[in-house]
PDB file of C-alpha atoms in Angstrom:
ATOM      1  CA  MET H  30     -18.031   0.088   3.182  1.00  0.00           C
ATOM      2  CA  SER H  31     -21.673  -0.663   2.561  1.00  0.00           C
ATOM      3  CA  LEU H  32     -22.375  -2.095  -0.867  1.00  0.00           C
ATOM      4  CA  LEU H  33     -25.307  -1.482  -3.161  1.00  0.00           C
ATOM      5  CA  GLU H  34     -28.020  -4.098  -3.030  1.00  0.00           C
ATOM      6  CA  LYS H  35     -27.834  -6.496  -5.978  1.00  0.00           C
ATOM      7  CA  LYS H  36     -31.391  -5.745  -6.953  1.00  0.00           C
ATOM      8  CA  GLU H  37     -30.461  -2.101  -7.440  1.00  0.00           C
ATOM      9  CA  LEU H  38     -27.343  -2.818  -9.433  1.00  0.00           C
ATOM     10  CA  PHE H  39     -28.752  -4.845 -12.364  1.00  0.00           C
ATOM     11  CA  VAL H  40     -32.065  -4.647 -14.200  1.00  0.00           C
ATOM     12  CA  VAL H  41     -33.026  -7.325 -16.683  1.00  0.00           C
ATOM     13  CA  LYS H  42     -34.502  -4.897 -19.208  1.00  0.00           C
ATOM     14  CA  ASP H  43     -31.259  -2.930 -19.093  1.00  0.00           C
ATOM     15  CA  THR H  44     -29.139  -5.953 -19.975  1.00  0.00           C
ATOM     16  CA  PHE H  45     -27.847  -5.914 -23.555  1.00  0.00           C
ATOM     17  CA  VAL H  46     -26.570  -8.375 -26.133  1.00  0.00           C
ATOM     18  CA  SER H  47     -25.102  -6.323 -28.957  1.00  0.00           C
ATOM     19  CA  ASP H  48     -24.281  -7.171 -32.567  1.00  0.00           C
ATOM     20  CA  GLN H  49     -22.354  -3.927 -33.093  1.00  0.00           C
ATOM     21  CA  LYS H  50     -18.754  -4.026 -34.286  1.00  0.00           C
ATOM     22  CA  ASN H  51     -17.189  -0.977 -32.670  1.00  0.00           C
ATOM     23  CA  LYS H  52     -17.546   0.783 -29.346  1.00  0.00           C
ATOM     24  CA  GLU H  53     -19.070   3.922 -30.797  1.00  0.00           C
ATOM     25  CA  ASP H  54     -21.994   1.940 -32.190  1.00  0.00           C
ATOM     26  CA  VAL H  55     -22.360  -0.097 -28.997  1.00  0.00           C
ATOM     27  CA  PHE H  56     -22.477   3.108 -26.966  1.00  0.00           C
ATOM     28  CA  LYS H  57     -25.064   4.634 -29.327  1.00  0.00           C
ATOM     29  CA  GLU H  58     -27.278   1.542 -29.160  1.00  0.00           C
ATOM     30  CA  VAL H  59     -27.198   1.441 -25.370  1.00  0.00           C
ATOM     31  CA  PHE H  60     -27.543   5.217 -24.960  1.00  0.00           C
ATOM     32  CA  SER H  61     -30.672   5.218 -27.100  1.00  0.00           C
ATOM     33  CA  LYS H  62     -32.473   2.913 -24.667  1.00  0.00           C
ATOM     34  CA  LEU H  63     -31.049   4.334 -21.448  1.00  0.00           C
ATOM     35  CA  SER H  64     -31.938   7.850 -22.557  1.00  0.00           C
ATOM     36  CA  ALA H  65     -35.493   6.822 -23.397  1.00  0.00           C
ATOM     37  CA  GLU H  66     -35.804   5.328 -19.905  1.00  0.00           C
ATOM     38  CA  GLY H  67     -34.480   8.510 -18.308  1.00  0.00           C
ATOM     39  CA  LEU H  68     -31.475   6.765 -16.772  1.00  0.00           C
ATOM     40  CA  VAL H  69     -28.959   9.102 -18.428  1.00  0.00           C
ATOM     41  CA  LYS H  70     -28.937  12.714 -19.548  1.00  0.00           C
ATOM     42  CA  PRO H  71     -28.751  13.897 -23.167  1.00  0.00           C
ATOM     43  CA  GLU H  72     -25.049  14.797 -22.787  1.00  0.00           C
ATOM     44  CA  PHE H  73     -24.186  11.268 -21.613  1.00  0.00           C
ATOM     45  CA  LEU H  74     -23.193   9.804 -24.974  1.00  0.00           C
ATOM     46  CA  GLU H  75     -20.906  12.661 -26.013  1.00  0.00           C
ATOM     47  CA  ASN H  76     -19.158  12.630 -22.636  1.00  0.00           C
ATOM     48  CA  LEU H  77     -18.915   8.844 -22.537  1.00  0.00           C
ATOM     49  CA  LEU H  78     -17.148   8.839 -25.906  1.00  0.00           C
ATOM     50  CA  LEU H  79     -14.844  11.692 -24.912  1.00  0.00           C
ATOM     51  CA  ARG H  80     -13.981  10.084 -21.632  1.00  0.00           C
ATOM     52  CA  GLU H  81     -13.227   6.749 -23.321  1.00  0.00           C
ATOM     53  CA  LYS H  82     -10.957   8.498 -25.822  1.00  0.00           C
ATOM     54  CA  ASN H  83      -8.963  10.370 -23.186  1.00  0.00           C
ATOM     55  CA  PHE H  84      -9.129   7.864 -20.335  1.00  0.00           C
ATOM     56  CA  PRO H  85      -9.781   4.375 -21.715  1.00  0.00           C
ATOM     57  CA  THR H  86     -11.471   1.716 -19.612  1.00  0.00           C
ATOM     58  CA  GLY H  87     -10.415  -1.634 -21.091  1.00  0.00           C
ATOM     59  CA  ILE H  88      -9.384  -4.187 -18.472  1.00  0.00           C
ATOM     60  CA  ASP H  89      -6.969  -6.943 -19.438  1.00  0.00           C
ATOM     61  CA  LEU H  90      -8.200 -10.067 -17.665  1.00  0.00           C
ATOM     62  CA  SER H  91      -5.368 -12.258 -18.907  1.00  0.00           C
ATOM     63  CA  VAL H  92      -3.561 -11.365 -15.686  1.00  0.00           C
ATOM     64  CA  VAL H  93      -6.441 -12.966 -13.779  1.00  0.00           C
ATOM     65  CA  ASP H  94      -6.782 -15.976 -16.092  1.00  0.00           C
ATOM     66  CA  PRO H  95      -5.420 -16.262 -19.649  1.00  0.00           C
ATOM     67  CA  ASP H  96      -8.644 -17.997 -20.726  1.00  0.00           C
ATOM     68  CA  LEU H  97     -10.939 -15.161 -19.662  1.00  0.00           C
ATOM     69  CA  PRO H  98     -12.002 -12.567 -22.245  1.00  0.00           C
ATOM     70  CA  ASN H  99     -11.193  -8.926 -21.602  1.00  0.00           C
ATOM     71  CA  VAL H 100     -13.840  -6.509 -20.370  1.00  0.00           C
ATOM     72  CA  ALA H 101     -14.319  -2.746 -20.233  1.00  0.00           C
ATOM     73  CA  ILE H 102     -16.012  -0.484 -17.718  1.00  0.00           C
ATOM     74  CA  PRO H 103     -17.127   2.558 -19.736  1.00  0.00           C
ATOM     75  CA  HIS H 104     -18.464   5.399 -17.603  1.00  0.00           C
ATOM     76  CA  THR H 105     -18.477   9.140 -17.316  1.00  0.00           C
ATOM     77  CA  GLU H 106     -19.079  11.820 -14.721  1.00  0.00           C
ATOM     78  CA  GLY H 107     -21.938  11.428 -12.267  1.00  0.00           C
ATOM     79  CA  LYS H 108     -23.600  14.632 -13.430  1.00  0.00           C
ATOM     80  CA  PHE H 109     -24.540  12.960 -16.736  1.00  0.00           C
ATOM     81  CA  VAL H 110     -26.475  10.057 -15.173  1.00  0.00           C
ATOM     82  CA  ASN H 111     -29.580   9.812 -12.994  1.00  0.00           C
ATOM     83  CA  VAL H 112     -29.085   6.469 -11.202  1.00  0.00           C
ATOM     84  CA  CYS H 113     -26.592   4.069  -9.622  1.00  0.00           C
ATOM     85  CA  GLN H 114     -26.734   1.000 -11.846  1.00  0.00           C
ATOM     86  CA  VAL H 115     -24.519  -1.317 -13.872  1.00  0.00           C
ATOM     87  CA  ILE H 116     -25.482  -1.977 -17.493  1.00  0.00           C
ATOM     88  CA  PRO H 117     -24.191  -5.393 -18.615  1.00  0.00           C
ATOM     89  CA  ILE H 118     -23.450  -5.541 -22.352  1.00  0.00           C
ATOM     90  CA  LYS H 119     -22.434  -8.774 -24.070  1.00  0.00           C
ATOM     91  CA  CYS H 120     -20.676  -7.971 -27.361  1.00  0.00           C
ATOM     92  CA  LYS H 121     -21.078 -10.740 -29.921  1.00  0.00           C
ATOM     93  CA  ASN H 122     -18.180  -9.275 -31.887  1.00  0.00           C
ATOM     94  CA  PRO H 123     -14.828  -8.377 -30.342  1.00  0.00           C
ATOM     95  CA  ILE H 124     -14.634  -4.638 -29.698  1.00  0.00           C
ATOM     96  CA  THR H 125     -11.340  -2.750 -29.602  1.00  0.00           C
ATOM     97  CA  PHE H 126     -10.665  -0.761 -26.455  1.00  0.00           C
ATOM     98  CA  TYR H 127      -7.495   0.680 -24.962  1.00  0.00           C
ATOM     99  CA  ASN H 128      -6.157  -0.647 -21.677  1.00  0.00           C
ATOM    100  CA  MET H 129      -7.083   1.461 -18.668  1.00  0.00           C
ATOM    101  CA  ILE H 130      -3.776   1.083 -16.859  1.00  0.00           C
ATOM    102  CA  GLU H 131      -1.603   1.016 -19.989  1.00  0.00           C
ATOM    103  CA  PRO H 132      -3.536   3.412 -22.271  1.00  0.00           C
ATOM    104  CA  GLN H 133      -1.228   2.961 -25.264  1.00  0.00           C
ATOM    105  CA  LYS H 134      -2.149  -0.756 -25.519  1.00  0.00           C
ATOM    106  CA  LYS H 135      -5.132  -2.004 -27.554  1.00  0.00           C
ATOM    107  CA  ILE H 136      -7.147  -4.954 -26.269  1.00  0.00           C
ATOM    108  CA  GLU H 137     -10.103  -6.867 -27.693  1.00  0.00           C
ATOM    109  CA  VAL H 138     -13.093  -6.815 -25.368  1.00  0.00           C
ATOM    110  CA  SER H 139     -16.221  -8.969 -25.383  1.00  0.00           C
ATOM    111  CA  PHE H 140     -18.160  -7.783 -22.346  1.00  0.00           C
ATOM    112  CA  LEU H 141     -18.882  -4.316 -20.977  1.00  0.00           C
ATOM    113  CA  PHE H 142     -19.952  -3.318 -17.495  1.00  0.00           C
ATOM    114  CA  MET H 143     -21.188   0.204 -18.169  1.00  0.00           C
ATOM    115  CA  ILE H 144     -21.223   1.996 -14.834  1.00  0.00           C
ATOM    116  CA  LEU H 145     -23.895   4.599 -14.138  1.00  0.00           C
ATOM    117  CA  ASN H 146     -23.000   6.296 -10.855  1.00  0.00           C
ATOM    118  CA  ASN H 147     -24.704   9.522  -9.890  1.00  0.00           C
ATOM    119  CA  ASP H 148     -23.341   9.381  -6.346  1.00  0.00           C
ATOM    120  CA  PRO H 149     -19.537   9.248  -6.586  1.00  0.00           C
ATOM    121  CA  GLU H 150     -19.142  10.473  -3.002  1.00  0.00           C
ATOM    122  CA  GLY H 151     -21.459   7.756  -1.676  1.00  0.00           C
ATOM    123  CA  GLN H 152     -20.438   4.621   0.164  1.00  0.00           C
ATOM    124  CA  SER H 153     -20.850   2.219  -2.722  1.00  0.00           C
ATOM    125  CA  ASN H 154     -17.819   1.348  -4.814  1.00  0.00           C
ATOM    126  CA  ILE H 155     -19.276  -0.227  -7.921  1.00  0.00           C
ATOM    127  CA  LEU H 156     -15.957  -0.786  -9.633  1.00  0.00           C
ATOM    128  CA  ALA H 157     -14.662  -2.662  -6.588  1.00  0.00           C
ATOM    129  CA  GLN H 158     -17.742  -4.900  -6.703  1.00  0.00           C
ATOM    130  CA  ILE H 159     -17.167  -5.631 -10.403  1.00  0.00           C
ATOM    131  CA  MET H 160     -13.510  -6.450  -9.857  1.00  0.00           C
ATOM    132  CA  ASP H 161     -14.340  -8.713  -6.906  1.00  0.00           C
ATOM    133  CA  PHE H 162     -16.876 -10.511  -9.112  1.00  0.00           C
ATOM    134  CA  LEU H 163     -14.260 -11.004 -11.838  1.00  0.00           C
ATOM    135  CA  THR H 164     -11.489 -12.166  -9.539  1.00  0.00           C
ATOM    136  CA  THR H 165     -13.383 -14.313  -7.029  1.00  0.00           C
ATOM    137  CA  THR H 166     -16.111 -16.069  -9.079  1.00  0.00           C
ATOM    138  CA  SER H 167     -15.078 -19.578 -10.092  1.00  0.00           C
ATOM    139  CA  LYS H 168     -13.182 -19.448 -13.368  1.00  0.00           C
ATOM    140  CA  ASN H 169     -15.254 -22.185 -15.007  1.00  0.00           C
ATOM    141  CA  SER H 170     -18.479 -20.372 -14.123  1.00  0.00           C
ATOM    142  CA  LEU H 171     -17.089 -17.105 -15.464  1.00  0.00           C
ATOM    143  CA  LYS H 172     -16.045 -18.721 -18.735  1.00  0.00           C
ATOM    144  CA  ALA H 173     -19.565 -20.111 -19.201  1.00  0.00           C
ATOM    145  CA  PHE H 174     -21.057 -16.741 -18.266  1.00  0.00           C
ATOM    146  CA  PHE H 175     -19.005 -14.896 -20.871  1.00  0.00           C
ATOM    147  CA  LYS H 176     -20.256 -17.293 -23.546  1.00  0.00           C
ATOM    148  CA  ALA H 177     -23.928 -16.618 -22.716  1.00  0.00           C
ATOM    149  CA  ASP H 178     -25.807 -14.514 -25.252  1.00  0.00           C
ATOM    150  CA  GLU H 179     -29.280 -14.309 -23.722  1.00  0.00           C
ATOM    151  CA  ASP H 180     -30.027 -11.256 -21.600  1.00  0.00           C
ATOM    152  CA  ILE H 181     -31.971 -13.223 -18.973  1.00  0.00           C
ATOM    153  CA  VAL H 182     -29.110 -15.710 -18.524  1.00  0.00           C
ATOM    154  CA  ILE H 183     -26.607 -12.876 -18.149  1.00  0.00           C
ATOM    155  CA  PHE H 184     -28.848 -11.024 -15.703  1.00  0.00           C
ATOM    156  CA  ASN H 185     -29.524 -14.091 -13.569  1.00  0.00           C
ATOM    157  CA  PHE H 186     -25.851 -15.008 -13.338  1.00  0.00           C
ATOM    158  CA  LEU H 187     -24.863 -11.513 -12.282  1.00  0.00           C
ATOM    159  CA  ASN H 188     -27.699 -11.273  -9.802  1.00  0.00           C
ATOM    160  CA  ASN H 189     -26.759 -14.610  -8.273  1.00  0.00           C
ATOM    161  CA  ASN H 190     -23.006 -14.129  -8.207  1.00  0.00           C
ATOM    162  CA  PHE H 191     -22.456 -10.512  -7.189  1.00  0.00           C
ATOM    163  CA  SER H 192     -21.691 -10.443  -3.487  1.00  0.00           C
TER     164      SER H 192
ATOM    165  CA  MET I  14      -0.924  13.589   8.031  1.00  0.00           C
ATOM    166  CA  ILE I  15       0.299  12.203   4.725  1.00  0.00           C
ATOM    167  CA  LYS I  16      -1.808  13.462   1.829  1.00  0.00           C
ATOM    168  CA  ILE I  17      -2.218  11.501  -1.401  1.00  0.00           C
ATOM    169  CA  LEU I  18      -3.980  12.659  -4.550  1.00  0.00           C
ATOM    170  CA  ALA I  19      -5.737   9.935  -6.589  1.00  0.00           C
ATOM    171  CA  ALA I  20      -7.086  10.809 -10.014  1.00  0.00           C
ATOM    172  CA  CYS I  21      -8.951   9.312 -12.946  1.00  0.00           C
ATOM    173  CA  GLY I  22     -10.872  10.525 -15.961  1.00  0.00           C
ATOM    174  CA  ALA I  23     -14.303  10.801 -14.424  1.00  0.00           C
ATOM    175  CA  GLY I  24     -13.418  11.066 -10.735  1.00  0.00           C
ATOM    176  CA  VAL I  25     -16.202   8.583 -10.080  1.00  0.00           C
ATOM    177  CA  ASN I  26     -15.052   5.003  -9.877  1.00  0.00           C
ATOM    178  CA  SER I  27     -11.364   4.279 -10.391  1.00  0.00           C
ATOM    179  CA  SER I  28      -9.952   7.120  -8.303  1.00  0.00           C
ATOM    180  CA  HIS I  29     -12.384   6.391  -5.467  1.00  0.00           C
ATOM    181  CA  GLN I  30     -11.317   2.764  -5.446  1.00  0.00           C
ATOM    182  CA  ILE I  31      -7.662   3.813  -5.312  1.00  0.00           C
ATOM    183  CA  LYS I  32      -8.433   6.272  -2.513  1.00  0.00           C
ATOM    184  CA  ASP I  33     -10.291   3.664  -0.426  1.00  0.00           C
ATOM    185  CA  ALA I  34      -7.635   1.000  -1.009  1.00  0.00           C
ATOM    186  CA  ILE I  35      -4.697   3.268  -0.121  1.00  0.00           C
ATOM    187  CA  GLU I  36      -6.350   4.629   3.017  1.00  0.00           C
ATOM    188  CA  THR I  37      -7.220   1.116   4.213  1.00  0.00           C
ATOM    189  CA  GLU I  38      -3.796  -0.357   3.427  1.00  0.00           C
ATOM    190  CA  PHE I  39      -1.818   2.441   5.054  1.00  0.00           C
ATOM    191  CA  LYS I  40      -4.008   2.489   8.142  1.00  0.00           C
ATOM    192  CA  ASN I  41      -3.126  -1.196   8.476  1.00  0.00           C
ATOM    193  CA  ARG I  42       0.543  -0.329   7.992  1.00  0.00           C
ATOM    194  CA  GLY I  43       0.318   2.197  10.804  1.00  0.00           C
ATOM    195  CA  TYR I  44       0.380   5.453   8.851  1.00  0.00           C
ATOM    196  CA  ASN I  45      -1.933   8.440   9.046  1.00  0.00           C
ATOM    197  CA  VAL I  46      -2.854   8.781   5.381  1.00  0.00           C
ATOM    198  CA  LYS I  47      -5.648  10.824   3.809  1.00  0.00           C
ATOM    199  CA  ALA I  48      -6.333  10.382   0.082  1.00  0.00           C
ATOM    200  CA  ASP I  49      -8.557  12.501  -2.120  1.00  0.00           C
ATOM    201  CA  ALA I  50     -10.131  11.406  -5.442  1.00  0.00           C
ATOM    202  CA  VAL I  51     -10.455  13.944  -8.234  1.00  0.00           C
ATOM    203  CA  MET I  52     -10.885  14.218 -11.987  1.00  0.00           C
ATOM    204  CA  VAL I  53      -7.623  14.643 -13.890  1.00  0.00           C
ATOM    205  CA  LYS I  54      -9.001  17.702 -15.685  1.00  0.00           C
ATOM    206  CA  ASP I  55      -9.566  19.439 -12.327  1.00  0.00           C
ATOM    207  CA  ILE I  56      -5.945  19.136 -11.165  1.00  0.00           C
ATOM    208  CA  THR I  57      -4.021  22.402 -10.985  1.00  0.00           C
ATOM    209  CA  GLU I  58      -0.447  23.226 -10.024  1.00  0.00           C
ATOM    210  CA  ASP I  59      -1.749  24.908  -6.890  1.00  0.00           C
ATOM    211  CA  MET I  60      -3.857  21.878  -5.920  1.00  0.00           C
ATOM    212  CA  VAL I  61      -0.873  19.559  -6.166  1.00  0.00           C
ATOM    213  CA  THR I  62       1.150  21.657  -3.683  1.00  0.00           C
ATOM    214  CA  HIS I  63      -1.230  20.430  -0.975  1.00  0.00           C
ATOM    215  CA  TYR I  64      -0.293  16.772  -1.513  1.00  0.00           C
ATOM    216  CA  ASP I  65       2.733  14.569  -0.818  1.00  0.00           C
ATOM    217  CA  ILE I  66       2.239  11.883  -3.488  1.00  0.00           C
ATOM    218  CA  PHE I  67       0.239  11.654  -6.751  1.00  0.00           C
ATOM    219  CA  THR I  68      -1.319   8.280  -7.632  1.00  0.00           C
ATOM    220  CA  PRO I  69      -2.998   8.333 -11.065  1.00  0.00           C
ATOM    221  CA  ILE I  70      -4.448   5.212 -12.680  1.00  0.00           C
ATOM    222  CA  ALA I  71      -1.860   5.387 -15.465  1.00  0.00           C
ATOM    223  CA  LYS I  72       0.802   7.786 -16.713  1.00  0.00           C
ATOM    224  CA  THR I  73      -0.937  11.138 -16.991  1.00  0.00           C
ATOM    225  CA  ASP I  74       0.096  14.367 -18.715  1.00  0.00           C
ATOM    226  CA  LEU I  75      -1.182  17.216 -16.573  1.00  0.00           C
ATOM    227  CA  GLY I  76       0.331  19.908 -18.768  1.00  0.00           C
ATOM    228  CA  PHE I  77       2.783  21.019 -16.087  1.00  0.00           C
ATOM    229  CA  THR I  78       5.732  19.548 -14.233  1.00  0.00           C
ATOM    230  CA  LEU I  79       4.858  17.793 -11.014  1.00  0.00           C
ATOM    231  CA  GLU I  80       7.045  18.535  -8.011  1.00  0.00           C
ATOM    232  CA  ILE I  81       5.779  15.578  -5.980  1.00  0.00           C
ATOM    233  CA  PRO I  82       6.467  11.847  -6.500  1.00  0.00           C
ATOM    234  CA  VAL I  83       4.153   9.990  -8.897  1.00  0.00           C
ATOM    235  CA  ILE I  84       3.208   6.329  -8.468  1.00  0.00           C
ATOM    236  CA  ASP I  85       0.993   4.675 -11.116  1.00  0.00           C
ATOM    237  CA  ALA I  86      -1.711   2.996  -9.045  1.00  0.00           C
ATOM    238  CA  GLY I  87      -3.668   1.178 -11.766  1.00  0.00           C
ATOM    239  CA  PRO I  88      -2.765  -2.347 -10.595  1.00  0.00           C
ATOM    240  CA  ILE I  89      -4.619  -1.666  -7.329  1.00  0.00           C
ATOM    241  CA  LEU I  90      -7.873  -1.694  -9.303  1.00  0.00           C
ATOM    242  CA  TYR I  91      -7.675  -5.459  -9.801  1.00  0.00           C
ATOM    243  CA  ARG I  92      -8.045  -5.985  -6.041  1.00  0.00           C
ATOM    244  CA  ILE I  93      -5.529  -8.798  -6.260  1.00  0.00           C
ATOM    245  CA  PRO I  94      -3.032  -8.513  -3.382  1.00  0.00           C
ATOM    246  CA  ALA I  95      -0.066  -9.681  -5.480  1.00  0.00           C
ATOM    247  CA  MET I  96      -0.714  -6.872  -7.960  1.00  0.00           C
ATOM    248  CA  ALA I  97      -1.437  -4.163  -5.402  1.00  0.00           C
ATOM    249  CA  GLN I  98       1.439  -4.940  -3.050  1.00  0.00           C
ATOM    250  CA  PRO I  99       4.239  -3.487  -5.246  1.00  0.00           C
ATOM    251  CA  VAL I 100       2.276  -0.229  -5.589  1.00  0.00           C
ATOM    252  CA  TYR I 101       1.807   0.052  -1.826  1.00  0.00           C
ATOM    253  CA  ASP I 102       5.470  -0.767  -1.276  1.00  0.00           C
ATOM    254  CA  LYS I 103       6.549   2.025  -3.640  1.00  0.00           C
ATOM    255  CA  ILE I 104       4.333   4.484  -1.786  1.00  0.00           C
ATOM    256  CA  GLU I 105       5.712   3.347   1.562  1.00  0.00           C
ATOM    257  CA  ALA I 106       9.271   3.660   0.272  1.00  0.00           C
ATOM    258  CA  ILE I 107       8.587   7.309  -0.614  1.00  0.00           C
ATOM    259  CA  ILE I 108       6.980   7.920   2.778  1.00  0.00           C
ATOM    260  CA  LYS I 109      10.080   6.561   4.504  1.00  0.00           C
ATOM    261  CA  GLU I 110      12.545   8.279   2.163  1.00  0.00           C
ATOM    262  CA  LYS I 111      10.927  11.670   2.662  1.00  0.00           C
ATOM    263  CA  GLY I 112      10.139  11.143   6.338  1.00  0.00           C
ATOM    264  CA  LEU I 113       6.461  11.904   5.731  1.00  0.00           C
ATOM    265  CA  LYS I 114       4.130  11.860   8.762  1.00  0.00           C
TER     266      LYS I 114
END
């Protein structure tokens, strides 16, 4: 499998630190900017919300390390986005998501990797890259990363630590 | 050929990761396995008749009764061998039980 180049996966101006208190408002805040930049289509937000409701994307990281915060990987169908990119979103407030592999369970999430993938049949597997980052980066580095609340710090860490 | 149907909500990321992981693992285990990744909403009763095993991310209500074995494949997404192994073993047990080739 060939992987996407790091430089294509993250963009500093598309790295967010959000003060919102629920996922709907986080999604709206991020959609507003991504839409203005032409990265997503007008139907993106509605389909992102619907997809999250029916097929939640919260990932419980306590199985990796009990001290790591949980994350989510919100995304929707490729036809609603125009690029292959990951949008990092640090949430200053815990956001309630449902667990992707146990959808009846609520989890509190503090970081989102919003996946924009307009080439689902391509050779890149963005989710696999995210999971490898979360499970192979040193735990102490990850804990420090999840505490960061400056977009440039978040961007630099991801750019330097995604393999 | 053993045919496996992987599915997730968007058919973009999770199901493709499951597909890739299952095909790689079962090639290593010596089986001829082909997996397809689809959106849950696109699955029909007729589609399922073309597959031997269904591997959704989590328990999924398709609105009809499935006639093929279902293995929840979500733990594979973590890419941690200790979590994925039991899923692969369940799939292999079905392959052996049903004599799939």
